[in-house]
mmCIF file of C-alpha atoms and ligand atoms in Angstrom:
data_model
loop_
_atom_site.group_PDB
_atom_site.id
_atom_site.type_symbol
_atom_site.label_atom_id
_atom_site.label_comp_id
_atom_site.label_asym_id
_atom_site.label_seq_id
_atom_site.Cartn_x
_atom_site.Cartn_y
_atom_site.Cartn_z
ATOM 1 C CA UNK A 1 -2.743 39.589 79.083
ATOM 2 C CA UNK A 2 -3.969 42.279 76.753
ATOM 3 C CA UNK A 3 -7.662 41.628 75.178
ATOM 4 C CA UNK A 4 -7.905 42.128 71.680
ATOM 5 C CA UNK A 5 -10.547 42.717 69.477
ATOM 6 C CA UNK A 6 -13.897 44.163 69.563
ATOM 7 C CA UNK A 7 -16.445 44.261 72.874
ATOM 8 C CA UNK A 8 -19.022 42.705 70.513
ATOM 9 C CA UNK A 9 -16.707 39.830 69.976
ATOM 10 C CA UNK A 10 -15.411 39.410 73.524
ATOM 11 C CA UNK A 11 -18.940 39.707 74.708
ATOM 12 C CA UNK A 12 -20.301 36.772 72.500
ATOM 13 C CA UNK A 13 -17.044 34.855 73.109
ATOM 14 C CA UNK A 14 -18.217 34.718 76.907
ATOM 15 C CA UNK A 15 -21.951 34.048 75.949
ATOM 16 C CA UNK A 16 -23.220 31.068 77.079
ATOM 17 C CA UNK A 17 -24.411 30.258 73.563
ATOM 18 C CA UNK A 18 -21.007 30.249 72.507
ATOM 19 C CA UNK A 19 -19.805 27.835 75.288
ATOM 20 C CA UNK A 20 -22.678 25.876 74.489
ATOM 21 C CA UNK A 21 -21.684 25.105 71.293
ATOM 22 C CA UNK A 22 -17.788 25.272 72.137
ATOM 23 C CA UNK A 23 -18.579 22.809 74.283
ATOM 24 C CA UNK A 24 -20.613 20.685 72.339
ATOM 25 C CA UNK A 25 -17.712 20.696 69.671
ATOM 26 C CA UNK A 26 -15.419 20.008 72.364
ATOM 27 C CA UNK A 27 -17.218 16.777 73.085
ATOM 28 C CA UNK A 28 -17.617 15.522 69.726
ATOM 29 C CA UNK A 29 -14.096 16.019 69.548
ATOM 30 C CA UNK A 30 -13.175 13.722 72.797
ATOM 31 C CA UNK A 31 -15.671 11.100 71.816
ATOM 32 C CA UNK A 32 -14.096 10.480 68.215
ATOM 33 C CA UNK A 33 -10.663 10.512 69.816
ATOM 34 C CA UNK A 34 -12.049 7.831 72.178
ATOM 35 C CA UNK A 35 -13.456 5.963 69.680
ATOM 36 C CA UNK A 36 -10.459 6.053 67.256
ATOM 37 C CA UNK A 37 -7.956 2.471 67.602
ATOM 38 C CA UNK A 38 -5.772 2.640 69.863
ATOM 39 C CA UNK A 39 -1.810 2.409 68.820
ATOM 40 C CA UNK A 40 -0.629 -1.220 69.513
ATOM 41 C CA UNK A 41 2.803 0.026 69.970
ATOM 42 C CA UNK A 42 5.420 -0.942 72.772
ATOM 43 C CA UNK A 43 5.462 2.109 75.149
ATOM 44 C CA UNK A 44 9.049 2.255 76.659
ATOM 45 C CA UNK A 45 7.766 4.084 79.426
ATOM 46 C CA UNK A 46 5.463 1.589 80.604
ATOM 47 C CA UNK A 47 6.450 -1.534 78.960
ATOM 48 C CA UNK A 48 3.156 -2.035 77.624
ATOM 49 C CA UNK A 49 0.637 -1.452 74.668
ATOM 50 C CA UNK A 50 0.336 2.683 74.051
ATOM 51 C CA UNK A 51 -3.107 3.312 73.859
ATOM 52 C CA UNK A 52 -2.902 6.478 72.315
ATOM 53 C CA UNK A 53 -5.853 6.914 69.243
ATOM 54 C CA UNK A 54 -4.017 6.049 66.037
ATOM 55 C CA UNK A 55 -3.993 8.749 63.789
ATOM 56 C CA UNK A 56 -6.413 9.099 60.338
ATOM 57 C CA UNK A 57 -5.085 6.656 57.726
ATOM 58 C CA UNK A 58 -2.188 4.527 59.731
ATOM 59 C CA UNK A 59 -2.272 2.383 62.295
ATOM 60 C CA UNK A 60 0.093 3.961 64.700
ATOM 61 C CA UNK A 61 0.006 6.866 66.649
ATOM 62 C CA UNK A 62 1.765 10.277 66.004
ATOM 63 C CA UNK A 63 4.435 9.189 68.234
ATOM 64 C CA UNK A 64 4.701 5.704 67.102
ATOM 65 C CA UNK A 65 5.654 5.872 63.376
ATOM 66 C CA UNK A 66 2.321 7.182 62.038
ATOM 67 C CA UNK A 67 4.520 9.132 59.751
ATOM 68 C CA UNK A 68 3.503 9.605 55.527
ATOM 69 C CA UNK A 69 4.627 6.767 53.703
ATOM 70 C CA UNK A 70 4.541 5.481 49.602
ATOM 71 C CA UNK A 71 5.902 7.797 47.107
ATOM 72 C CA UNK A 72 5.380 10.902 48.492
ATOM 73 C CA UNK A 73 6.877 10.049 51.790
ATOM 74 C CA UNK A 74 9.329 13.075 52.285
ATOM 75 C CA UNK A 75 7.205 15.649 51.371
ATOM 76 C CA UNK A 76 5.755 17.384 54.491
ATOM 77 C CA UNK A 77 2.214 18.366 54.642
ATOM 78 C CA UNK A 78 0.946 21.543 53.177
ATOM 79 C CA UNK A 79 0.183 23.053 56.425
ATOM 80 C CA UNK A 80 3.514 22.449 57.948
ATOM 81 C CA UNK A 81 5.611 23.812 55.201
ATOM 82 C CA UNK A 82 3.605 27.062 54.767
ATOM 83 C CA UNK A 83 4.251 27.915 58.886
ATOM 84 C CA UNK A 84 7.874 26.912 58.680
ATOM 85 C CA UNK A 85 8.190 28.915 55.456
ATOM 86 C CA UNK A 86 6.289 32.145 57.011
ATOM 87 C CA UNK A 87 8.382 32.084 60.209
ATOM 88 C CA UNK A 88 11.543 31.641 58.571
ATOM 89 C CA UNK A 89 10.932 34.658 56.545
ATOM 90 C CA UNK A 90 9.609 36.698 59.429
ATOM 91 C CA UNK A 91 12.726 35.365 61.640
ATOM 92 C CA UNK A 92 15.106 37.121 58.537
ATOM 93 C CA UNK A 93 13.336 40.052 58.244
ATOM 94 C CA UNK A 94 13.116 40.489 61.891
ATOM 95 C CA UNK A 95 16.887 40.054 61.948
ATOM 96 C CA UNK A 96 17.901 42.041 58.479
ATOM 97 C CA UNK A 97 15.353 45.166 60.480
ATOM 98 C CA UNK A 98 17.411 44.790 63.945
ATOM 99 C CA UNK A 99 20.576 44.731 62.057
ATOM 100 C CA UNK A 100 19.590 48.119 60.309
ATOM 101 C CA UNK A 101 18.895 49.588 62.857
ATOM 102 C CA UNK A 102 22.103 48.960 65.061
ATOM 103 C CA UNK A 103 24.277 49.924 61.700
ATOM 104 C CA UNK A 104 21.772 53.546 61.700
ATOM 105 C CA UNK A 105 22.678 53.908 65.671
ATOM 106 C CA UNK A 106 26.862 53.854 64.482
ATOM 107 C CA UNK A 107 29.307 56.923 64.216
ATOM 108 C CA UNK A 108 30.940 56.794 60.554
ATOM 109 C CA UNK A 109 34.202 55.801 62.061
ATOM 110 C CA UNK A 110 32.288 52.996 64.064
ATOM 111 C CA UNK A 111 30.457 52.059 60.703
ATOM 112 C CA UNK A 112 33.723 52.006 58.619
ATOM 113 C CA UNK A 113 35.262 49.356 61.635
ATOM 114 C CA UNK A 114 32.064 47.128 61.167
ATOM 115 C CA UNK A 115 32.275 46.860 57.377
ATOM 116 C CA UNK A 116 36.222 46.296 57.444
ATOM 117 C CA UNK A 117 35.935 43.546 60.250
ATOM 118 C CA UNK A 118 32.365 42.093 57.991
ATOM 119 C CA UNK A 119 34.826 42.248 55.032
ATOM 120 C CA UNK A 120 37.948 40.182 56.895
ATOM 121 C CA UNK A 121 35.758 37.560 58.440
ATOM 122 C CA UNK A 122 33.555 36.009 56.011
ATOM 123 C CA UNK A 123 30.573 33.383 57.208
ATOM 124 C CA UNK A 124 31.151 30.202 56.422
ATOM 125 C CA UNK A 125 33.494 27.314 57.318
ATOM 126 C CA UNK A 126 37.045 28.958 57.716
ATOM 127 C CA UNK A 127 39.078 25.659 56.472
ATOM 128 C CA UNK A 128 36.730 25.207 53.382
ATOM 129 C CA UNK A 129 37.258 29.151 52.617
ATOM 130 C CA UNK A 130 41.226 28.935 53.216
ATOM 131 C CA UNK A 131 40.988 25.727 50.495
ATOM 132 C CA UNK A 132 39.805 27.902 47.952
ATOM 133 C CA UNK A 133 42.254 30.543 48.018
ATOM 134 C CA UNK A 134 44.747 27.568 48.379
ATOM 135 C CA UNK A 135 43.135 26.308 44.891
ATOM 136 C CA UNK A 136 42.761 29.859 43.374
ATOM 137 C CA UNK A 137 46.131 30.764 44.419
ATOM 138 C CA UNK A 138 47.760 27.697 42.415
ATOM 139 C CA UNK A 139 45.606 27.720 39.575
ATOM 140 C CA UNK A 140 46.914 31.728 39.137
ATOM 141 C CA UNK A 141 50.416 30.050 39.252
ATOM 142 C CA UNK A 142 49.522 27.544 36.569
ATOM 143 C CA UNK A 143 47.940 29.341 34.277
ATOM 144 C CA UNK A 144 50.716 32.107 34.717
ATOM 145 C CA UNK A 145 53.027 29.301 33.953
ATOM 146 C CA UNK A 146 51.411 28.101 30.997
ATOM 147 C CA UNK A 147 51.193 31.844 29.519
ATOM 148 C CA UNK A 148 54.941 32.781 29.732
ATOM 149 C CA UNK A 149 56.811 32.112 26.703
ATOM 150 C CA UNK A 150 59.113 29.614 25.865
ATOM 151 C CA UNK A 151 62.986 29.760 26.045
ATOM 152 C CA UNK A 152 64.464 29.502 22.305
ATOM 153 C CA UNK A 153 65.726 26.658 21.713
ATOM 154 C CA UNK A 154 69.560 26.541 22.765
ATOM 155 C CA UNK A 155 72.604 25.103 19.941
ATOM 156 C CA UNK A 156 73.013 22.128 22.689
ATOM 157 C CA UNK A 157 69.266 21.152 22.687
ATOM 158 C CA UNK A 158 69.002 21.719 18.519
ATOM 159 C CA UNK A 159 72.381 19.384 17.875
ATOM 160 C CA UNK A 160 70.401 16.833 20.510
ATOM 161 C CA UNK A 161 67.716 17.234 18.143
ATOM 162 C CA UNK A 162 68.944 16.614 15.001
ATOM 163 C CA UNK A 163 70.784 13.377 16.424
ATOM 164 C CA UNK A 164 67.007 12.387 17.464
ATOM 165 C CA UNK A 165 65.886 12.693 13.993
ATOM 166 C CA UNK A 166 69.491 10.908 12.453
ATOM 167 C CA UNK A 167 68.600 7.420 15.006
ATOM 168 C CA UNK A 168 65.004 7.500 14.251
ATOM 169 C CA UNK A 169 65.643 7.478 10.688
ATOM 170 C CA UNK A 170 67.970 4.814 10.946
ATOM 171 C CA UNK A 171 65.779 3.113 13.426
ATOM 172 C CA UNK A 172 62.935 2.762 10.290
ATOM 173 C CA UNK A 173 65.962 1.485 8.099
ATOM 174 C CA UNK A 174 66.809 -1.321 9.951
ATOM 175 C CA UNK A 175 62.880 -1.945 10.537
ATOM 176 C CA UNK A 176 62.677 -1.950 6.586
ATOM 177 C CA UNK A 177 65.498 -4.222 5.894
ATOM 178 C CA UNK A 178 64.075 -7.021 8.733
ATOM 179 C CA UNK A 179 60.772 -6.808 7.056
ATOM 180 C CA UNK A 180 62.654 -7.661 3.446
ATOM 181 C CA UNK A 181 61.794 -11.639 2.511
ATOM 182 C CA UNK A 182 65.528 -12.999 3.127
ATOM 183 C CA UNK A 183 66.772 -14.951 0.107
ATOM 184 C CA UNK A 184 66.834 -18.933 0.729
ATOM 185 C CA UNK A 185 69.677 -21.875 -0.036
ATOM 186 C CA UNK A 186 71.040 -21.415 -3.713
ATOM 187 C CA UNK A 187 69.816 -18.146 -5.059
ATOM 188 C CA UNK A 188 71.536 -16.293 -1.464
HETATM 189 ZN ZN1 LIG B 1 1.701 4.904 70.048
#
């Protein structure tokens, strides 16, 4: 492995007054861990208790449930978000550089092949994608529908017509006349 940084610092790194008091750390570090409570939890592999020291503020350990709970329960801690967030990003730039470069590296005919093919096969789920143009193509029929104009009216449909209007005003007639009080016994 390659050593980094500078001979002062690897020097004191292999001091003895630095593995005095990296070890001295080290031990203060074992002896809370062995004096934590142990995790009560049923171990599948050994069908018994887990032992393990419960972590800080539960009473399980880290593989036993000891997991943030109350309100804020799905929020992940600080710590973890920040290095997930920091590698993601360095995974997509490391990925947009590589990609750069290979598309730098192509003839122009090569290049033009690559963008055509990028073009015809879009990411994404290839059913979902084929639904919208199924949707986008039918709307485009509707709406072309909606927007052409109406056939004038032919004589057929206008003499149908007027015999609609004719009935329905004889229909309100004969309504009319029913509603009429009918005359009773001597005065009919
Ligand atoms: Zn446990």
């Amino acid at each position: 492995m390659k050593k980094r940084g500078a001979p002062q610092l690897l020097a004191w790194s292999k001091s003895s007054q630095w593995r005095a008091i990296s070890s001295a750390q080290a031990k203060k570090n074992l002896a809370a861990l062995n004096a934590a409570p142990r995790c009560g939890a049923l171990a599948r592999s050994t069908g018994g208790p887990c032992r393990n020291p419960i972590k800080a503020g539960f009473n399980r350990c880290r593989l036993h449930g000891a997991t943030p709970k109350g309100a804020k329960w799905h929020i992940a801690g600080p710590a973890i978000t920040h290095v997930k967030t920091e590698r993601k990003i360095r995974d997509r730039v490391r990925a947009a550089e590589k990609k750069a470069r290979r598309l730098a590296k192509m003839a122009p005919e090569e290049l033009e092949a690559h963008r055509q093919w990028q073009r015809a096969h879009q990411p994404g789920n290839a059913a979902a994608r084929q639904r919208l143009r199924d949707e986008r193509k039918q709307s485009a029929e509707v709406r072309a529908m909606m927007e052409r104009p109406r056939p004038a009216p032919s004589a057929k449909s206008s003499e149908l017509a007027d015999q609609i209007t004719a009935l329905r005003a004889e229909l309100d007639r004969r309504r009319d006349d029913e509603q009429k009080p009918k005359p009773i016994g001597a005065f009919a």
